[in-house]
PDB file of C-alpha atoms in Angstrom:
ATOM      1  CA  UNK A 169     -30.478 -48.749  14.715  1.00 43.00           C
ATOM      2  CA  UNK A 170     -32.078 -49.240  11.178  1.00 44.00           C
ATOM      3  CA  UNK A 171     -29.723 -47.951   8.472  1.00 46.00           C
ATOM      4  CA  UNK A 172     -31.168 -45.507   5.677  1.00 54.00           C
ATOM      5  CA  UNK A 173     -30.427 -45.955   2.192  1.00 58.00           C
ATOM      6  CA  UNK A 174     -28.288 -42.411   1.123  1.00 64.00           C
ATOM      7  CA  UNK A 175     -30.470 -41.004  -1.871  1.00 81.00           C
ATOM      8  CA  UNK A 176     -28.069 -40.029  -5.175  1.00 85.00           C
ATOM      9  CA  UNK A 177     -29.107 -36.842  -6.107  1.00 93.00           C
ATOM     10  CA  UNK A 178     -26.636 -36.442  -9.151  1.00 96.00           C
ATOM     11  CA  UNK A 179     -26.417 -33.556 -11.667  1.00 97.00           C
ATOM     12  CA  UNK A 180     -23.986 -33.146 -14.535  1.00 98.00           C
ATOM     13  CA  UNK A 181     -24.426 -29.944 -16.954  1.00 98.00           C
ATOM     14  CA  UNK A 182     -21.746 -29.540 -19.560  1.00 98.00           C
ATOM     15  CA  UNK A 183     -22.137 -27.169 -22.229  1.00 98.00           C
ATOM     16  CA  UNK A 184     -19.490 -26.961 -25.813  1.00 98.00           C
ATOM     17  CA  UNK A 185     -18.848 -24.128 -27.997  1.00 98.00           C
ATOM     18  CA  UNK A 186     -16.567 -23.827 -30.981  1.00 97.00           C
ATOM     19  CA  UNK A 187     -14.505 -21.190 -31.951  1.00 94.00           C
ATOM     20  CA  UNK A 188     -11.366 -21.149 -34.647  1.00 92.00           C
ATOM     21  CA  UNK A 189     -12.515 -24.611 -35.755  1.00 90.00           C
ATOM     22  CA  UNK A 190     -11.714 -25.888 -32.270  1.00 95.00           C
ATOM     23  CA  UNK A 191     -14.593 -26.920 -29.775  1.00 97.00           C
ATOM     24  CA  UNK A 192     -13.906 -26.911 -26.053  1.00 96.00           C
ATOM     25  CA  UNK A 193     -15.936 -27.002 -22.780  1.00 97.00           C
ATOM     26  CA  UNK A 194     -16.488 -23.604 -21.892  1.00 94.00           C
ATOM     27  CA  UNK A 195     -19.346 -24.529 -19.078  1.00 96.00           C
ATOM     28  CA  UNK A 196     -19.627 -27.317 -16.616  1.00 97.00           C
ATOM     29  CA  UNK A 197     -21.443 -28.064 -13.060  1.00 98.00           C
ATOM     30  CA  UNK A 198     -21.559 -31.728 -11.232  1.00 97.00           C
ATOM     31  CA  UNK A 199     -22.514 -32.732  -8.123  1.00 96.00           C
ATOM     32  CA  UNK A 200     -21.990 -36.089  -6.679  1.00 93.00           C
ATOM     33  CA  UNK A 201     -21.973 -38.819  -7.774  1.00 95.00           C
ATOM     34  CA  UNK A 202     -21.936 -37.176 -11.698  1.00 96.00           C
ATOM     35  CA  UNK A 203     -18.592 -36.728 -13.168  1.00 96.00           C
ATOM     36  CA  UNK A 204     -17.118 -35.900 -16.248  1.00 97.00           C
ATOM     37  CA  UNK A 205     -13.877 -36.576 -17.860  1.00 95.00           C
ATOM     38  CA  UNK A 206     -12.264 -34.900 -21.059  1.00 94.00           C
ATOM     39  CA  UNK A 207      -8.980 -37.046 -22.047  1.00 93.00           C
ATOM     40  CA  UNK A 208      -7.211 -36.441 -25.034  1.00 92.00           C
ATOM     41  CA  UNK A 209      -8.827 -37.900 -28.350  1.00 91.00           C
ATOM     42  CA  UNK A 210      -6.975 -39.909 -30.174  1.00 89.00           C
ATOM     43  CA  UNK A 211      -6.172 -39.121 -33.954  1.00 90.00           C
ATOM     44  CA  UNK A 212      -9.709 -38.458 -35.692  1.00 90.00           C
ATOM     45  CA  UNK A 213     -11.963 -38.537 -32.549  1.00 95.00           C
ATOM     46  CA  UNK A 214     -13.530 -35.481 -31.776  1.00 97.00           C
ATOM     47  CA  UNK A 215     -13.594 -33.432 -28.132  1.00 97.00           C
ATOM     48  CA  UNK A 216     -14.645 -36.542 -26.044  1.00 97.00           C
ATOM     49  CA  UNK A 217     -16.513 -36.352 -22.800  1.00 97.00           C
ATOM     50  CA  UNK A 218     -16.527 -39.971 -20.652  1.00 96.00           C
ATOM     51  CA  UNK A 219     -19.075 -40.257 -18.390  1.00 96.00           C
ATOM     52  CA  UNK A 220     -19.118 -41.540 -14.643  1.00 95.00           C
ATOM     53  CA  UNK A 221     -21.408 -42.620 -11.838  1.00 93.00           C
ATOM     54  CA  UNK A 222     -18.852 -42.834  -8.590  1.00 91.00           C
ATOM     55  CA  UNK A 223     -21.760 -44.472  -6.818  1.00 87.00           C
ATOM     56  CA  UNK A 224     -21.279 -47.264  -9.309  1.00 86.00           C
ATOM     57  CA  UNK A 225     -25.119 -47.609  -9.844  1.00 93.00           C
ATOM     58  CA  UNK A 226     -28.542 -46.128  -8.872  1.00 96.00           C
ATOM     59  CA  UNK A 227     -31.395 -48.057  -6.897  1.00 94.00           C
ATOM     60  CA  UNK A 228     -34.843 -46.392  -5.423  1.00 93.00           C
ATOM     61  CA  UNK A 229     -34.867 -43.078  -4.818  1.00 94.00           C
ATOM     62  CA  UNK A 230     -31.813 -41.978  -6.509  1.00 96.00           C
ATOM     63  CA  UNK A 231     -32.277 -39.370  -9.328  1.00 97.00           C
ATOM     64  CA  UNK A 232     -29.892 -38.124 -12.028  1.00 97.00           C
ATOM     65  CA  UNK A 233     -30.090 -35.245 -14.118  1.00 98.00           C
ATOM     66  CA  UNK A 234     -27.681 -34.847 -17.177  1.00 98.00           C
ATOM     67  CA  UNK A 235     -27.834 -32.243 -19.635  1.00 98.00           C
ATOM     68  CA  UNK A 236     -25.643 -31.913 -22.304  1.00 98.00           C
ATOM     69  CA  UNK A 237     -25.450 -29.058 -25.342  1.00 98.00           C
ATOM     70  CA  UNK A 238     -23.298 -28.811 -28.215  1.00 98.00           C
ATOM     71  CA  UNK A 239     -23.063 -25.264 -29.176  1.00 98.00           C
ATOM     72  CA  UNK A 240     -22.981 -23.951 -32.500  1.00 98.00           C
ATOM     73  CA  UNK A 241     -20.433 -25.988 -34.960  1.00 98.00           C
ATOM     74  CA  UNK A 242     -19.075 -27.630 -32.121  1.00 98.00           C
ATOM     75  CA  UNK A 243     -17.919 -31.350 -32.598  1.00 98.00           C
ATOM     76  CA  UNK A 244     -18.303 -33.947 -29.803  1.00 98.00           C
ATOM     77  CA  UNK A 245     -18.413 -37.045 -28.850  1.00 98.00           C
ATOM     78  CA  UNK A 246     -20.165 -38.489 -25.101  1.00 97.00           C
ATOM     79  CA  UNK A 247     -19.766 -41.909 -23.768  1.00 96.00           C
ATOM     80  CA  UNK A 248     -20.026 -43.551 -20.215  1.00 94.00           C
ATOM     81  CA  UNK A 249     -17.130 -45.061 -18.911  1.00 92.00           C
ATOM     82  CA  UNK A 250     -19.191 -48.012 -17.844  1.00 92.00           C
ATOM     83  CA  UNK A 251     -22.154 -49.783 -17.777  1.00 94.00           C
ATOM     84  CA  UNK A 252     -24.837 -48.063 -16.049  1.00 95.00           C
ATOM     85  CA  UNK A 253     -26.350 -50.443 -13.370  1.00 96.00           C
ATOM     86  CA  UNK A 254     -30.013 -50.258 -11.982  1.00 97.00           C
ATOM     87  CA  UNK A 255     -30.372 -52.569  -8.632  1.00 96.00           C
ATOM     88  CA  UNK A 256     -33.418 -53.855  -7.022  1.00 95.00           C
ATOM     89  CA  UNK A 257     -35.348 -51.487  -5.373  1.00 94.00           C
ATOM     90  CA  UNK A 258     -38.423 -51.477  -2.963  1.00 91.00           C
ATOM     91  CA  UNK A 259     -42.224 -51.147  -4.373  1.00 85.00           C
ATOM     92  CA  UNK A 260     -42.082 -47.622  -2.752  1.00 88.00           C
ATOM     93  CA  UNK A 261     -39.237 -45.996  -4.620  1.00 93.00           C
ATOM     94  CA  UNK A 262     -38.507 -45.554  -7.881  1.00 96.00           C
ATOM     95  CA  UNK A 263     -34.664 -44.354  -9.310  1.00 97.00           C
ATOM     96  CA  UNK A 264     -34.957 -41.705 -12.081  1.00 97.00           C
ATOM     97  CA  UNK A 265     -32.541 -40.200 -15.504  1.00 97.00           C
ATOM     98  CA  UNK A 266     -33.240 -37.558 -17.262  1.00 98.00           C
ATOM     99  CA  UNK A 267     -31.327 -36.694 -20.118  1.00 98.00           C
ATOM    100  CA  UNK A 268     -31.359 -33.718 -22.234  1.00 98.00           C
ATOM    101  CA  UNK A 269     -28.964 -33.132 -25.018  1.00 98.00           C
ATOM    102  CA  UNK A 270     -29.133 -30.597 -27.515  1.00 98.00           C
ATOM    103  CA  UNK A 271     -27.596 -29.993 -30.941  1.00 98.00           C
ATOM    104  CA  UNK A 272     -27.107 -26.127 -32.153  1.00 98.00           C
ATOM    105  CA  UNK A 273     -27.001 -25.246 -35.901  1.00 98.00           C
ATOM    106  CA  UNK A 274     -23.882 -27.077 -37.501  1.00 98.00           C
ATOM    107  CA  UNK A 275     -23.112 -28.918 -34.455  1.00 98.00           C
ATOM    108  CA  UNK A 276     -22.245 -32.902 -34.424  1.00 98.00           C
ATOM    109  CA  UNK A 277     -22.712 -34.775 -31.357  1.00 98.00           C
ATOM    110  CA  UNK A 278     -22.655 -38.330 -30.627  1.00 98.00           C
ATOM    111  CA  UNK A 279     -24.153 -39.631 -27.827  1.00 98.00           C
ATOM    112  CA  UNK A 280     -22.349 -43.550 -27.672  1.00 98.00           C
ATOM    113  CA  UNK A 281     -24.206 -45.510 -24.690  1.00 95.00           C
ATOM    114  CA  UNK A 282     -22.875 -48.547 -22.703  1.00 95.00           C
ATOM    115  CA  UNK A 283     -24.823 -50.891 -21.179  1.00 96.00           C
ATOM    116  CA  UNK A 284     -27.772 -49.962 -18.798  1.00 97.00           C
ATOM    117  CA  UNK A 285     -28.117 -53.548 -16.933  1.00 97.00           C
ATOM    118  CA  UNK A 286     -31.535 -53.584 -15.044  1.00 97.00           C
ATOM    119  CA  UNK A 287     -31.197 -56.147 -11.572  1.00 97.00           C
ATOM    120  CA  UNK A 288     -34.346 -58.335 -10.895  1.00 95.00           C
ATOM    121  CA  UNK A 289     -37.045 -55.704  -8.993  1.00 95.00           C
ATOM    122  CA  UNK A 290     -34.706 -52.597 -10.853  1.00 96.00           C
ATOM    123  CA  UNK A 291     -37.407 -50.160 -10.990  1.00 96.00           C
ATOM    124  CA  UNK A 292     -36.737 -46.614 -13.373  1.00 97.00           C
ATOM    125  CA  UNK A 293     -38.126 -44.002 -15.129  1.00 97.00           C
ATOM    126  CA  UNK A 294     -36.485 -42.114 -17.383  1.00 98.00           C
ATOM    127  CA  UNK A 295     -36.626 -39.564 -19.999  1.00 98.00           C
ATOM    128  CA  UNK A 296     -34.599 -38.875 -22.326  1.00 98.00           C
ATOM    129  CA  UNK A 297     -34.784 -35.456 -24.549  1.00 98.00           C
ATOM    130  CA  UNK A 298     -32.925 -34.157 -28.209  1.00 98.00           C
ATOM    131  CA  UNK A 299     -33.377 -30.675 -29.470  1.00 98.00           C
ATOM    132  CA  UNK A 300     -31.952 -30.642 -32.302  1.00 98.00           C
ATOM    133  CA  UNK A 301     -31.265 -27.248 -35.332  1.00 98.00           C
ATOM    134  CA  UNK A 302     -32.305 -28.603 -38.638  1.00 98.00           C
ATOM    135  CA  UNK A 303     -29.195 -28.728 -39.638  1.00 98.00           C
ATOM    136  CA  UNK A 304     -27.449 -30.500 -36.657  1.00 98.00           C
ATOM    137  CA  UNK A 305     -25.720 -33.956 -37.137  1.00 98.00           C
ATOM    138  CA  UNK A 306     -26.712 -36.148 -34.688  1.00 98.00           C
ATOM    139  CA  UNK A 307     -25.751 -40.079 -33.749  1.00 98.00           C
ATOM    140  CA  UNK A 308     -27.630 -41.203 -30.458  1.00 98.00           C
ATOM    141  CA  UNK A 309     -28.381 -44.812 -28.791  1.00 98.00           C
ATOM    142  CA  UNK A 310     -29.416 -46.918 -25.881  1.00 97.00           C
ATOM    143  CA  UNK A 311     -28.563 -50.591 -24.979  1.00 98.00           C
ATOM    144  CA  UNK A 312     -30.799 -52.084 -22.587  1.00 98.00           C
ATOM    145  CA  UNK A 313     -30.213 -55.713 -20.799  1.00 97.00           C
ATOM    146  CA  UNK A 314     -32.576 -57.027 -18.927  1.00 97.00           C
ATOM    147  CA  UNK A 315     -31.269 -58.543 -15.715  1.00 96.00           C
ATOM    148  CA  UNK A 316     -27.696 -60.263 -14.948  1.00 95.00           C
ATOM    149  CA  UNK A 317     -27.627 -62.371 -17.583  1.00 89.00           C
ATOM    150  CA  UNK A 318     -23.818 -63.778 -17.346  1.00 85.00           C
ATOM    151  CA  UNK A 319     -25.049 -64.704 -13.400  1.00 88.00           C
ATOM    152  CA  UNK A 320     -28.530 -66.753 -14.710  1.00 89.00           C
ATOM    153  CA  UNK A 321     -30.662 -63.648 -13.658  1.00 92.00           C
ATOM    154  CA  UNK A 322     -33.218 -62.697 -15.571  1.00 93.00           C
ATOM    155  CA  UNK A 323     -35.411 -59.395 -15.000  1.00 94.00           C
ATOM    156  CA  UNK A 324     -38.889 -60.966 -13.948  1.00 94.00           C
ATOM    157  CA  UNK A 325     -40.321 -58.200 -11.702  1.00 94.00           C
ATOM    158  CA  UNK A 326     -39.853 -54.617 -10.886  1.00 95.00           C
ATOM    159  CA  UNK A 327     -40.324 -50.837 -13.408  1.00 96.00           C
ATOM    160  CA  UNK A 328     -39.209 -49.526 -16.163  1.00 97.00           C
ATOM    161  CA  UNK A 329     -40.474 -46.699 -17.365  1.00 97.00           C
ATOM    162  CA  UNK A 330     -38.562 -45.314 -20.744  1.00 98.00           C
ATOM    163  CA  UNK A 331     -39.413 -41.948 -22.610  1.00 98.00           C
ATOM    164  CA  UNK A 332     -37.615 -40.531 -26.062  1.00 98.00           C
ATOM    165  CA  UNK A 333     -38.548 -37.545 -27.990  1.00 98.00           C
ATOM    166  CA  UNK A 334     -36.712 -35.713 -30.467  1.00 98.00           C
ATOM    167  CA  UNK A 335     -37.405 -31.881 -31.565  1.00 98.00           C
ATOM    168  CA  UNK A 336     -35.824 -30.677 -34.622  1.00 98.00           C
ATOM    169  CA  UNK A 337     -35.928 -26.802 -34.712  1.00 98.00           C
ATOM    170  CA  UNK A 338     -38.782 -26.975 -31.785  1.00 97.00           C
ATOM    171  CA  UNK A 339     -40.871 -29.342 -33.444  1.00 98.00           C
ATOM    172  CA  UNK A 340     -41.672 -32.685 -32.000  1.00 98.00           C
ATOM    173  CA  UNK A 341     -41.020 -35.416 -35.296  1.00 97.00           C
ATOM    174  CA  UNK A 342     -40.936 -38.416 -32.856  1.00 98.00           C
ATOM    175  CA  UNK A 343     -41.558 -39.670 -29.649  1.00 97.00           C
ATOM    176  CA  UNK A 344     -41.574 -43.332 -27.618  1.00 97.00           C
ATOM    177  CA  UNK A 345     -42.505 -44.562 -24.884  1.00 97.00           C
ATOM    178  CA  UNK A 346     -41.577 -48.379 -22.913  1.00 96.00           C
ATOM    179  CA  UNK A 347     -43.662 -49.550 -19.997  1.00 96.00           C
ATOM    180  CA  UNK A 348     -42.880 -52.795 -18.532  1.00 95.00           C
ATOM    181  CA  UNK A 349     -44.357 -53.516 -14.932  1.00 94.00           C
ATOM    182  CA  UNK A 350     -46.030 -56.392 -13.355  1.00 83.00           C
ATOM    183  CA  UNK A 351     -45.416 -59.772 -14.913  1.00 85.00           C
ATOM    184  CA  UNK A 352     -42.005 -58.576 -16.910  1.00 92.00           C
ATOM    185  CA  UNK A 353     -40.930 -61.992 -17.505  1.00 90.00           C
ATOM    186  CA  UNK A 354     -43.962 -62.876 -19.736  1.00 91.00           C
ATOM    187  CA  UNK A 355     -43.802 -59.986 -21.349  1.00 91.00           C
ATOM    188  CA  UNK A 356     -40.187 -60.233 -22.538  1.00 93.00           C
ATOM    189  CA  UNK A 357     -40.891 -63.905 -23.141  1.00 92.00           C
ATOM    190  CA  UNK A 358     -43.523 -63.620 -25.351  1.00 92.00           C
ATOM    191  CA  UNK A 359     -43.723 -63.923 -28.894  1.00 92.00           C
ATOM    192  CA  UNK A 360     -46.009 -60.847 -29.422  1.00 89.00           C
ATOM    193  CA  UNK A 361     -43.200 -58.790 -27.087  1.00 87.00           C
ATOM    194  CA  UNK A 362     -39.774 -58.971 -26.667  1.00 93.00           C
ATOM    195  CA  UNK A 363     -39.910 -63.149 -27.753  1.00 93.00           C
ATOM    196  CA  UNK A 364     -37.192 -64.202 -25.609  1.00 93.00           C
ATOM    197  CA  UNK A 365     -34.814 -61.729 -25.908  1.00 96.00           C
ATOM    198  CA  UNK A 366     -32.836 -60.419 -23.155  1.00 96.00           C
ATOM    199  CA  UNK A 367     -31.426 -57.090 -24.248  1.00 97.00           C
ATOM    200  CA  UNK A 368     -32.514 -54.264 -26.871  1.00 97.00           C
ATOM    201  CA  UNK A 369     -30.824 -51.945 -28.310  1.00 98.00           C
ATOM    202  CA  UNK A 370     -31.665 -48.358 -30.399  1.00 98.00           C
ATOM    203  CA  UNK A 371     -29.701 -45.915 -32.600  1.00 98.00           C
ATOM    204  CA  UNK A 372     -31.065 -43.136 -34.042  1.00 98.00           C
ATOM    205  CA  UNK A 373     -29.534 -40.402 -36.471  1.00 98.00           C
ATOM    206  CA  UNK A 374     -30.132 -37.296 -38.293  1.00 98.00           C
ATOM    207  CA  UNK A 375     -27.343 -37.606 -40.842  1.00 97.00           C
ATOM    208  CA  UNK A 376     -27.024 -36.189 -43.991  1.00 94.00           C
ATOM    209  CA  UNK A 377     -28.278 -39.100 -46.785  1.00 94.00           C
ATOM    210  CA  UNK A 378     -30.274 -40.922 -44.645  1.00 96.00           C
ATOM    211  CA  UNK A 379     -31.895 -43.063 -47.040  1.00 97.00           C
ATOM    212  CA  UNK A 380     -28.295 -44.347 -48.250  1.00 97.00           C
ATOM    213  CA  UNK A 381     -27.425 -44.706 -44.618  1.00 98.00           C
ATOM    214  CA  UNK A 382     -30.704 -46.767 -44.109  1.00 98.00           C
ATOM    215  CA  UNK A 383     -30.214 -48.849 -47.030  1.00 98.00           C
ATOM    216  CA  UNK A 384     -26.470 -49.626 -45.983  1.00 97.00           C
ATOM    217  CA  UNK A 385     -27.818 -50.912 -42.763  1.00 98.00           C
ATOM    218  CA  UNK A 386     -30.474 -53.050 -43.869  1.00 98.00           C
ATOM    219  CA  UNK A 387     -28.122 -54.738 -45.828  1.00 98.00           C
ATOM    220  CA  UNK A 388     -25.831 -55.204 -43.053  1.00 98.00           C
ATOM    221  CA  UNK A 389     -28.469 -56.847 -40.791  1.00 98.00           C
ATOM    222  CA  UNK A 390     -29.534 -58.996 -43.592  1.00 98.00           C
ATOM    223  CA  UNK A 391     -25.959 -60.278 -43.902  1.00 98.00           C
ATOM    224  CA  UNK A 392     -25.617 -61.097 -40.583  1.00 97.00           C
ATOM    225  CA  UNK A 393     -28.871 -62.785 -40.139  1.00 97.00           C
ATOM    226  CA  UNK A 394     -30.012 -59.757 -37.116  1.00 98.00           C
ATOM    227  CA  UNK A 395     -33.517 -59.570 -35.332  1.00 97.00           C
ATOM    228  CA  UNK A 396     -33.322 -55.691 -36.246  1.00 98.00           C
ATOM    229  CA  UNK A 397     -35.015 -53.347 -38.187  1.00 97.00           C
ATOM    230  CA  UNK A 398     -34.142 -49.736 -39.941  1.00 98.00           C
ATOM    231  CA  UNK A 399     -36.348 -47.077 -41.674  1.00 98.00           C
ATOM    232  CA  UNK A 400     -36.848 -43.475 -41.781  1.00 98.00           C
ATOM    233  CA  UNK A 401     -39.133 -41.231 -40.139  1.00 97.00           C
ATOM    234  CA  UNK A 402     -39.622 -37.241 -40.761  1.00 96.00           C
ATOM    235  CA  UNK A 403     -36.091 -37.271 -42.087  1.00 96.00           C
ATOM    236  CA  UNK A 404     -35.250 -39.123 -38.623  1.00 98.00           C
ATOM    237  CA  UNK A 405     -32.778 -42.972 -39.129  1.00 98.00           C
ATOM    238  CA  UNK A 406     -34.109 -45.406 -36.395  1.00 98.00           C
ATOM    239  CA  UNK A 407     -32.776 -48.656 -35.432  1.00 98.00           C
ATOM    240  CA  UNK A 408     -34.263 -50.704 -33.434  1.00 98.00           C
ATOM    241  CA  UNK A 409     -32.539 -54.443 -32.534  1.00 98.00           C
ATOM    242  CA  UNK A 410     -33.109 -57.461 -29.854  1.00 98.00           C
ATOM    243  CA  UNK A 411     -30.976 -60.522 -28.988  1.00 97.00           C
ATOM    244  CA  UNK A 412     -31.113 -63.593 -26.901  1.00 94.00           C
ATOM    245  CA  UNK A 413     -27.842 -62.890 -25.491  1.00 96.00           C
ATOM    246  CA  UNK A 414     -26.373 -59.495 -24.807  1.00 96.00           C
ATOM    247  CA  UNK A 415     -22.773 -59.819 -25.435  1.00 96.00           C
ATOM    248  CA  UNK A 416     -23.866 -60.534 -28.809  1.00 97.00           C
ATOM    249  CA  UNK A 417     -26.395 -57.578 -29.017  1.00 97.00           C
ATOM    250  CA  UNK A 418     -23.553 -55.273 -28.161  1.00 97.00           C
ATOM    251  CA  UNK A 419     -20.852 -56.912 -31.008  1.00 97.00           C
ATOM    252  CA  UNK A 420     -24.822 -55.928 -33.460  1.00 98.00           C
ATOM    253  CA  UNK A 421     -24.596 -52.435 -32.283  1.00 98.00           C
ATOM    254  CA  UNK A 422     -21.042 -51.911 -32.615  1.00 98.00           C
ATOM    255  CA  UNK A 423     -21.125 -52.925 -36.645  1.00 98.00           C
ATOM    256  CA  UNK A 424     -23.963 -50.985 -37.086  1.00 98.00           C
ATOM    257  CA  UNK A 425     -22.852 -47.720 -35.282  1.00 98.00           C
ATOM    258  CA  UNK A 426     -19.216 -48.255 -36.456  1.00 98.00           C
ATOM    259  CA  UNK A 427     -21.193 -47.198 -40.354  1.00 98.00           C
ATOM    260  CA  UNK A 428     -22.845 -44.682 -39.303  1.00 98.00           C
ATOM    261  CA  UNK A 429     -19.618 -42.932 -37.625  1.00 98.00           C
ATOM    262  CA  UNK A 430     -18.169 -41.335 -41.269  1.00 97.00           C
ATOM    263  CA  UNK A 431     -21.271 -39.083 -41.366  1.00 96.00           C
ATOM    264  CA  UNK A 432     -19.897 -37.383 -38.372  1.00 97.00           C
ATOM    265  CA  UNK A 433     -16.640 -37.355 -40.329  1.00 95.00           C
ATOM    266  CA  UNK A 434     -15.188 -40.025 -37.828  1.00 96.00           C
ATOM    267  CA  UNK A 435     -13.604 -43.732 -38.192  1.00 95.00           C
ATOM    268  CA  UNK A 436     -15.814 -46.027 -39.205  1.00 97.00           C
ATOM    269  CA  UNK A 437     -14.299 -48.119 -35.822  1.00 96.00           C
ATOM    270  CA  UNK A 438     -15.729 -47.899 -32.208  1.00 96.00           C
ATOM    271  CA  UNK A 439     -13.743 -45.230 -29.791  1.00 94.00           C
ATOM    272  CA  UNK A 440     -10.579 -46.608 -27.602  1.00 90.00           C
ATOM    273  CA  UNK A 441     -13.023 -45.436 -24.906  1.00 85.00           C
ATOM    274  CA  UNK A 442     -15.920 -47.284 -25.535  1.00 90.00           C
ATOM    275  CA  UNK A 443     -14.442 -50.578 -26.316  1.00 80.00           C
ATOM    276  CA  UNK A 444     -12.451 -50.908 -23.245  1.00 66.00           C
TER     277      UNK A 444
END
């Protein structure tokens, strides 16, 4: 008897409101294998929501569907517990994401990624979506490695297919899109592309001083001699970095996110739940 691959059909839907100066969860729905946690902060952190995958990764024809929304003056922080891993798939299917997360008036929300490690032949498409008030504070990211790179394996074949837009009060003030099919090898090797590197890495903020907050990172990736970039667009930070060796590209995005975290009236240190 041939054996069938079980498709992940995963949802996770958590919505925050605050009240008294206090946020909590006051609406949640998850179906396997989405799960959410909400441990204690520790001193400082904000309501934190820790992400999990039970199927411990996705491959063709699995979907997931998060959407997250920070209600009016709420204050949270979202993180996976883990890396997220993307295996090979067949030419036939395709695993998908789509993220949503949304920001009311006077809300803060950080969305903190780890890892999303893409196998040799990992084919995705995903899409992720902020809708942000005007006057939200917002702290968002993505780390991206291509292939298993502590086992030799580098991503040479397979999809990925990687959307971003961000609406502030309804209006679209940026969008992205990454296509890499076909030869992905040459494409990440050459110099015109990703030249040589291995992972990537984005953050993107709507904070209040955002020019300061630019100029504090620039000098911060000058300092420590980063392939990385930051500027400013319709009010929006964006920071864009690559590395030739991902454990390294995650220590980058650690300093650079660490600044950013006072804005959201945090630490300027990395979460207990992120670095472990």
């Amino acid at each position: 008897m041939a054996l069938t691959h079980q498709r992940a059909k995963g949802r996770l839907s958590l919505g925050f409101s605050a009240a008294g100066g206090r946020t909590r969860l006051d609406e949640v729905y998850q179906t396997d294998p989405c799960r959410a946690l909400t441990p204690a902060p520790d001193p400082g952190e904000p309501v934190t929501a820790v992400l999990i995958t039970t199927a411990g990764g996705l491959t063709g024809g699995d979907s997931l569907q998060l959407d997250i929304a920070a209600g009016v003056g709420s204050d949270l922080l979202c993180t996976p517990q883990a890396a997220e891993k993307i295996y090979r798939a067949t030419a036939e299917e395709t695993a998908s994401i789509d993220v949503r997360l949304g920001a009311a008036s006077g809300a803060r929300l950080e969305w903190l990624p780890q890892e999303m490690i893409l196998f040799d032949g990992a084919r995705l498409r995903r899409s992720v979506t902020l809708d942000l008030a005007g006057d939200a504070i917002c702290l968002a990211g993505d780390i991206t490695v291509f292939g298993r790179i502590a086992r030799g394996e580098r991503l040479s074949e397979g999809l990925l297919f990687d959307r971003w837009q961000i609406r502030r009060d309804g209006r679209l003030v940026w969008t992205d899109s990454l296509r890499l099919d076909g030869a992905i090898g040459e494409t990440l090797g050459h110099p015109a592309g990703f030249a040589g590197a291995v992972a990537q890495a984005l953050i993107l903020a709507q904070l209040p001083e955002v020019a300061a907050e630019r100029d504090r990172l620039r000098d911060l990736i000058r300092e420590n001699g980063m392939r990385a970039g930051a500027t400013i667009l319709d009010g929006l930070l964006l920071v864009r970095l690559l590395n030739d060796d991902a454990a390294a590209l995650r220590r980058e995005f650690a300093l650079l996110w660490a600044v950013l975290r006072p804005a959201l009236g945090r630490e300027p240190v990395m979460p207990r739940h992120w670095r472990f």
